[in-house]
Every structure is written in structure tokens, then in C-alpha cells.
């Protein structure tokens, strides 16, 4: 089913094609529609991961799962479906079988759409006055010059930060804590206190949606002693997250540690 991951010539993916909209304009996805795109043939299997994702969301104070009963396309007995908002669909993808390439495609799609939604402008550029446009241009030039100067200062540090990257281009929370001269447990605690990381439940120590673009969360499936399946989550930091964390916690700019110190 790998062909389901392909985009059309205008950049529309299968996940875009099955997206639905309510009367108020809010978007959602049907779990029944997502099931084949994520490489699942049986509703019973997909139902389990959807329920697992719903439990994770509830434990972290999130919603986005609407259970509905609908008529089967072929007639017959009514069937259950879920209407999922973007975050709910992302959690379903995160709870899918990591060995399925279709699941990886779903994870990438919903992570990207979440990032796009967070950075989408909230104003109408066509409504700006000439004076406002000129002021925006002036501010942008000032920011560009400031960023250029900052980049020159941070370039050597960025090269040193690269020594802490893992094979996939991200950092463990422990490595970032060492860069900032702190302990891992201290960093987790402070990020929870500042509202960056979820404080309780199955998603504890994973980022809230608005900060997701600075992190990456990987699920790990395991079997409990009673034979049931469970999922745990590990949070990693993207390169952009290092300075975000430093600024969020009000820490001074420091030089990165040597590779030996970070080991």
C-alpha cells in the first residue's frame, strides 16, 4: 500500500484528500478513512490503536476524539467511527505500528500540518495600510540585521552542538541538559513547570502541541506483565529547541560542552 503515500502533481497527499470539514469550518479526519492509508486492513486492529491514542489524550487533558455511529456503506448493521481533529489524528499515527511505512507517512504528514497551523498568519495582508506595510518592512530589515549578527556569533557554537546530534539529527533531553549546565531531571521539571511539557498521564514529559515543532516524540510499544500492550513515549529535542529552551528558562548563553563531557 505504499502507493497511498504519494502526492499528486499539485502537492495534495491522500491525507489531504480524506480531510473533512464541519459547518463551522473546523477540519477533521475519519478513523475509517485513515485506516487503509495507515496500512491497516481490519477495523478491530485500528480500533485498538485509536482507543489507545484516545486514552493518552485524556490522560494529558487533551480531546479531539468524537465517537459516532454511522450506517455501513453496504447497508446492514450500524458501525462505529471516530472523528479526529489534527492532534487526535497525530496521536493515532504515533500509536500505529512503527514497522509500517504508511504509519511513518501519517506521522510525518500530521506533524507537518500541526507546524503549518501554528505558523499560519492570523491577519489579512490585504487589509494593511501603506504605513503599516512600510513599518513591517522596516522591522523585518532590523530583525534581519540583528539575526545576521547573532548568527555570526553563534556559528562556532552551532558547529559544536552538532557533536551531540544523534544519527537522526536530534538531541536527547539529557544531552541538552548538559549543554545548559543542568541535570536531566531538573530540565524535565522546569519544562513541566513552564507549561512546555505535559505534567501527568501517559504523555507525561512530552511537549504540548504548540511547542511540538521544537521536539520529536517517539512511541515505544511494550508488553506488560499481564500480557496487555502498552505504549511509552520518549521526547527528543530538535536543533531549534536548544535556544528555545534556554530562552524559555531564562538561562544565560553558554558555550556547549565537549563531546567527552556530554557522554
Short mmCIF file of C-alpha atoms in Angstrom, two decimals:
data_model
loop_
_atom_site.label_atom_id
_atom_site.label_comp_id
_atom_site.label_asym_id
_atom_site.label_seq_id
_atom_site.Cartn_x
_atom_site.Cartn_y
_atom_site.Cartn_z
CA UNK A 1 0.00 0.00 0.00
CA UNK A 2 2.99 2.27 -0.31
CA UNK A 3 1.37 4.00 -3.30
CA UNK A 4 -1.03 5.64 -0.84
CA UNK A 5 1.77 7.86 0.39
CA UNK A 6 2.28 9.56 -2.98
CA UNK A 7 1.30 13.17 -3.54
CA UNK A 8 -0.43 14.49 -6.63
CA UNK A 9 1.21 16.93 -9.03
CA UNK A 10 -0.22 19.86 -7.05
CA UNK A 11 1.23 18.57 -3.76
CA UNK A 12 -2.01 17.11 -2.36
CA UNK A 13 -1.50 13.95 -0.31
CA UNK A 14 -4.04 11.17 0.33
CA UNK A 15 -4.39 12.54 3.87
CA UNK A 16 -5.42 15.90 2.40
CA UNK A 17 -7.92 14.17 0.13
CA UNK A 18 -9.78 12.46 3.00
CA UNK A 19 -9.84 15.54 5.24
CA UNK A 20 -13.37 16.70 6.06
CA UNK A 21 -14.79 19.99 7.34
CA UNK A 22 -17.69 20.77 9.66
CA UNK A 23 -20.20 23.57 9.12
CA UNK A 24 -18.12 25.89 11.33
CA UNK A 25 -15.06 25.29 9.13
CA UNK A 26 -13.10 23.12 11.57
CA UNK A 27 -11.32 20.20 9.95
CA UNK A 28 -11.32 16.57 11.00
CA UNK A 29 -10.46 13.09 9.76
CA UNK A 30 -12.48 9.88 9.89
CA UNK A 31 -10.67 6.98 11.55
CA UNK A 32 -12.33 4.69 9.00
CA UNK A 33 -10.79 6.75 6.19
CA UNK A 34 -7.37 6.81 7.88
CA UNK A 35 -7.27 3.06 8.45
CA UNK A 36 -6.28 1.94 4.91
CA UNK A 37 -3.90 4.89 4.47
CA UNK A 38 -2.00 3.71 7.55
CA UNK A 39 -1.73 0.16 6.23
CA UNK A 40 -4.43 -1.49 8.34
CA UNK A 41 -6.90 -3.94 6.80
CA UNK A 42 -9.03 -4.78 9.87
CA UNK A 43 -11.08 -2.27 11.84
CA UNK A 44 -10.57 -4.32 15.01
CA UNK A 45 -6.82 -3.65 14.84
CA UNK A 46 -7.19 0.03 14.02
CA UNK A 47 -9.86 0.47 16.70
CA UNK A 48 -7.36 -0.69 19.34
CA UNK A 49 -4.71 1.89 18.44
CA UNK A 50 -7.36 4.62 18.19
CA UNK A 51 -8.63 3.82 21.68
CA UNK A 52 -5.04 3.73 22.96
CA UNK A 53 -4.40 7.18 21.46
CA UNK A 54 -7.66 8.47 22.97
CA UNK A 55 -6.61 7.24 26.42
CA UNK A 56 -3.25 9.01 26.06
CA UNK A 57 -5.02 12.23 25.10
CA UNK A 58 -7.41 12.07 28.06
CA UNK A 59 -4.57 11.41 30.49
CA UNK A 60 -2.86 14.59 29.31
CA UNK A 61 -6.01 16.72 29.33
CA UNK A 62 -6.46 16.72 25.55
CA UNK A 63 -9.56 15.93 23.48
CA UNK A 64 -10.33 15.75 19.78
CA UNK A 65 -11.89 12.26 19.64
CA UNK A 66 -15.61 12.12 18.75
CA UNK A 67 -17.16 8.65 18.70
CA UNK A 68 -20.02 8.33 16.21
CA UNK A 69 -22.29 5.59 14.94
CA UNK A 70 -22.97 5.56 11.21
CA UNK A 71 -24.61 3.39 8.60
CA UNK A 72 -22.31 0.97 6.82
CA UNK A 73 -21.80 1.84 3.12
CA UNK A 74 -23.10 -1.59 2.12
CA UNK A 75 -26.12 -1.33 4.41
CA UNK A 76 -26.62 -3.68 7.31
CA UNK A 77 -25.70 -3.03 10.92
CA UNK A 78 -24.52 0.45 12.02
CA UNK A 79 -20.80 0.77 12.68
CA UNK A 80 -18.57 2.82 14.97
CA UNK A 81 -16.23 5.53 13.70
CA UNK A 82 -14.15 8.31 15.23
CA UNK A 83 -13.96 11.89 14.05
CA UNK A 84 -10.45 13.13 14.86
CA UNK A 85 -9.06 16.64 14.97
CA UNK A 86 -5.49 17.21 13.83
CA UNK A 87 -3.90 16.42 17.20
CA UNK A 88 -6.05 13.32 17.70
CA UNK A 89 -5.12 12.03 14.24
CA UNK A 90 -1.45 12.69 15.04
CA UNK A 91 -1.73 10.68 18.27
CA UNK A 92 -3.37 7.82 16.37
CA UNK A 93 -0.46 7.86 13.91
CA UNK A 94 2.01 7.89 16.81
CA UNK A 95 0.34 4.78 18.24
CA UNK A 96 0.45 2.87 14.95
CA UNK A 97 2.79 0.02 14.07
CA UNK A 98 6.24 1.67 13.69
CA UNK A 99 7.23 -1.01 11.16
CA UNK A 100 4.60 0.14 8.66
CA UNK A 101 5.87 2.75 6.16
CA UNK A 102 2.29 4.02 5.88
CA UNK A 103 2.32 4.82 9.61
CA UNK A 104 5.57 6.76 9.21
CA UNK A 105 3.97 8.72 6.35
CA UNK A 106 0.98 9.56 8.55
CA UNK A 107 3.23 10.70 11.40
CA UNK A 108 5.17 12.98 9.05
CA UNK A 109 2.01 14.42 7.50
CA UNK A 110 0.26 15.33 10.76
CA UNK A 111 3.45 16.69 12.35
CA UNK A 112 3.90 18.95 9.31
CA UNK A 113 0.26 20.10 9.32
CA UNK A 114 0.50 20.91 13.03
CA UNK A 115 3.57 23.04 12.40
CA UNK A 116 1.89 24.83 9.47
CA UNK A 117 -1.20 25.62 11.56
CA UNK A 118 0.92 27.10 14.34
CA UNK A 119 2.80 29.41 11.97
CA UNK A 120 -0.14 30.45 9.78
CA UNK A 121 -0.65 34.26 9.78
CA UNK A 122 -3.66 35.40 11.79
CA UNK A 123 -4.21 38.62 9.83
CA UNK A 124 -5.23 39.62 6.31
CA UNK A 125 -2.27 41.21 4.48
CA UNK A 126 -4.67 42.87 2.02
CA UNK A 127 -6.11 44.95 4.87
CA UNK A 128 -2.78 46.58 5.76
CA UNK A 129 -2.28 50.30 5.14
CA UNK A 130 0.75 51.68 3.30
CA UNK A 131 2.22 52.94 6.59
CA UNK A 132 1.78 49.53 8.20
CA UNK A 133 3.46 47.82 5.26
CA UNK A 134 6.43 50.20 5.47
CA UNK A 135 6.71 49.63 9.23
CA UNK A 136 6.64 45.85 8.74
CA UNK A 137 9.37 46.12 6.11
CA UNK A 138 11.48 48.29 8.45
CA UNK A 139 11.00 45.84 11.33
CA UNK A 140 11.90 42.92 9.08
CA UNK A 141 15.13 44.59 7.97
CA UNK A 142 16.09 45.36 11.58
CA UNK A 143 15.38 41.76 12.54
CA UNK A 144 17.41 40.52 9.58
CA UNK A 145 20.44 42.59 10.57
CA UNK A 146 20.14 41.50 14.20
CA UNK A 147 19.79 37.86 13.18
CA UNK A 148 22.77 38.13 10.85
CA UNK A 149 24.92 39.46 13.70
CA UNK A 150 23.62 36.77 16.05
CA UNK A 151 24.32 34.02 13.50
CA UNK A 152 27.94 35.14 13.22
CA UNK A 153 28.26 34.89 16.99
CA UNK A 154 26.50 31.53 17.27
CA UNK A 155 28.05 29.79 14.25
CA UNK A 156 31.00 28.26 16.17
CA UNK A 157 28.60 27.12 18.89
CA UNK A 158 26.29 25.53 16.33
CA UNK A 159 29.18 23.50 14.97
CA UNK A 160 29.97 22.32 18.49
CA UNK A 161 26.31 21.47 19.12
CA UNK A 162 26.46 19.14 16.11
CA UNK A 163 28.73 16.81 18.09
CA UNK A 164 25.75 15.97 20.33
CA UNK A 165 23.37 15.10 17.49
CA UNK A 166 22.23 11.50 17.23
CA UNK A 167 22.02 9.67 13.90
CA UNK A 168 18.62 11.21 13.09
CA UNK A 169 19.63 14.83 13.75
CA UNK A 170 18.08 15.39 17.16
CA UNK A 171 19.26 15.59 20.78
CA UNK A 172 18.33 13.64 23.88
CA UNK A 173 16.97 15.73 26.76
CA UNK A 174 19.94 14.60 28.84
CA UNK A 175 22.41 15.96 26.26
CA UNK A 176 20.60 19.32 26.14
CA UNK A 177 20.62 19.50 29.94
CA UNK A 178 24.41 19.03 29.93
CA UNK A 179 24.81 21.75 27.29
CA UNK A 180 22.92 24.12 29.59
CA UNK A 181 24.89 23.06 32.64
CA UNK A 182 21.91 21.39 34.31
CA UNK A 183 20.73 17.89 35.19
CA UNK A 184 18.19 15.97 33.14
CA UNK A 185 15.63 15.70 35.96
CA UNK A 186 15.93 19.44 36.64
CA UNK A 187 15.31 20.23 32.98
CA UNK A 188 12.26 17.98 32.77
CA UNK A 189 10.83 19.56 35.94
CA UNK A 190 11.36 23.14 34.78
CA UNK A 191 9.87 22.47 31.35
CA UNK A 192 6.80 21.00 33.04
CA UNK A 193 6.57 24.00 35.39
CA UNK A 194 6.76 26.42 32.43
CA UNK A 195 3.96 24.62 30.59
CA UNK A 196 6.16 23.26 27.81
CA UNK A 197 5.86 19.58 28.75
CA UNK A 198 2.76 17.67 29.82
CA UNK A 199 2.78 17.08 33.58
CA UNK A 200 0.92 13.80 34.02
CA UNK A 201 -0.58 10.78 32.34
CA UNK A 202 0.75 8.54 29.61
CA UNK A 203 2.07 11.59 27.69
CA UNK A 204 4.00 12.99 30.69
CA UNK A 205 7.24 14.77 29.72
CA UNK A 206 6.13 15.16 26.09
CA UNK A 207 5.52 18.65 24.63
CA UNK A 208 2.18 20.37 24.27
CA UNK A 209 1.05 20.84 20.68
CA UNK A 210 2.11 24.49 20.39
CA UNK A 211 5.73 23.55 21.14
CA UNK A 212 5.84 20.30 19.13
CA UNK A 213 7.95 21.79 16.32
CA UNK A 214 10.90 22.15 18.73
CA UNK A 215 10.76 18.47 19.72
CA UNK A 216 10.20 14.98 18.39
CA UNK A 217 8.30 12.30 20.28
CA UNK A 218 8.85 8.63 19.53
CA UNK A 219 6.50 5.91 20.80
CA UNK A 220 7.77 2.62 22.20
CA UNK A 221 5.43 -0.35 22.40
CA UNK A 222 5.92 -2.95 25.12
CA UNK A 223 4.12 -5.85 26.74
CA UNK A 224 3.02 -5.57 30.37
CA UNK A 225 3.38 -8.41 32.86
CA UNK A 226 -0.30 -9.29 32.38
CA UNK A 227 0.18 -9.69 28.64
CA UNK A 228 -1.54 -6.45 27.59
CA UNK A 229 0.15 -3.97 25.28
CA UNK A 230 1.36 -0.57 26.46
CA UNK A 231 2.99 2.47 24.89
CA UNK A 232 5.60 4.79 26.36
CA UNK A 233 6.98 7.96 24.78
CA UNK A 234 10.49 9.41 24.58
CA UNK A 235 10.98 13.13 23.95
CA UNK A 236 13.90 14.36 21.83
CA UNK A 237 14.93 17.96 21.14
CA UNK A 238 15.21 19.38 17.62
CA UNK A 239 18.15 21.74 16.91
CA UNK A 240 15.79 24.74 17.15
CA UNK A 241 14.74 23.58 20.61
CA UNK A 242 18.09 24.25 22.29
CA UNK A 243 17.88 28.03 22.15
CA UNK A 244 14.10 27.89 22.67
CA UNK A 245 14.63 26.03 25.96
CA UNK A 246 17.44 28.36 27.02
CA UNK A 247 15.29 31.44 26.41
CA UNK A 248 12.18 29.89 27.95
CA UNK A 249 14.05 29.12 31.16
CA UNK A 250 15.94 32.42 31.21
CA UNK A 251 19.36 30.77 31.13
CA UNK A 252 22.47 32.69 30.02
CA UNK A 253 24.03 31.89 26.66
CA UNK A 254 26.81 29.38 27.32
CA UNK A 255 29.31 27.51 25.23
CA UNK A 256 28.46 23.86 24.50
CA UNK A 257 30.31 21.16 26.37
CA UNK A 258 32.92 18.96 24.79
CA UNK A 259 31.83 15.57 23.40
CA UNK A 260 33.60 13.86 26.31
CA UNK A 261 31.56 15.87 28.84
CA UNK A 262 28.30 15.07 27.05
CA UNK A 263 28.92 11.34 27.02
#
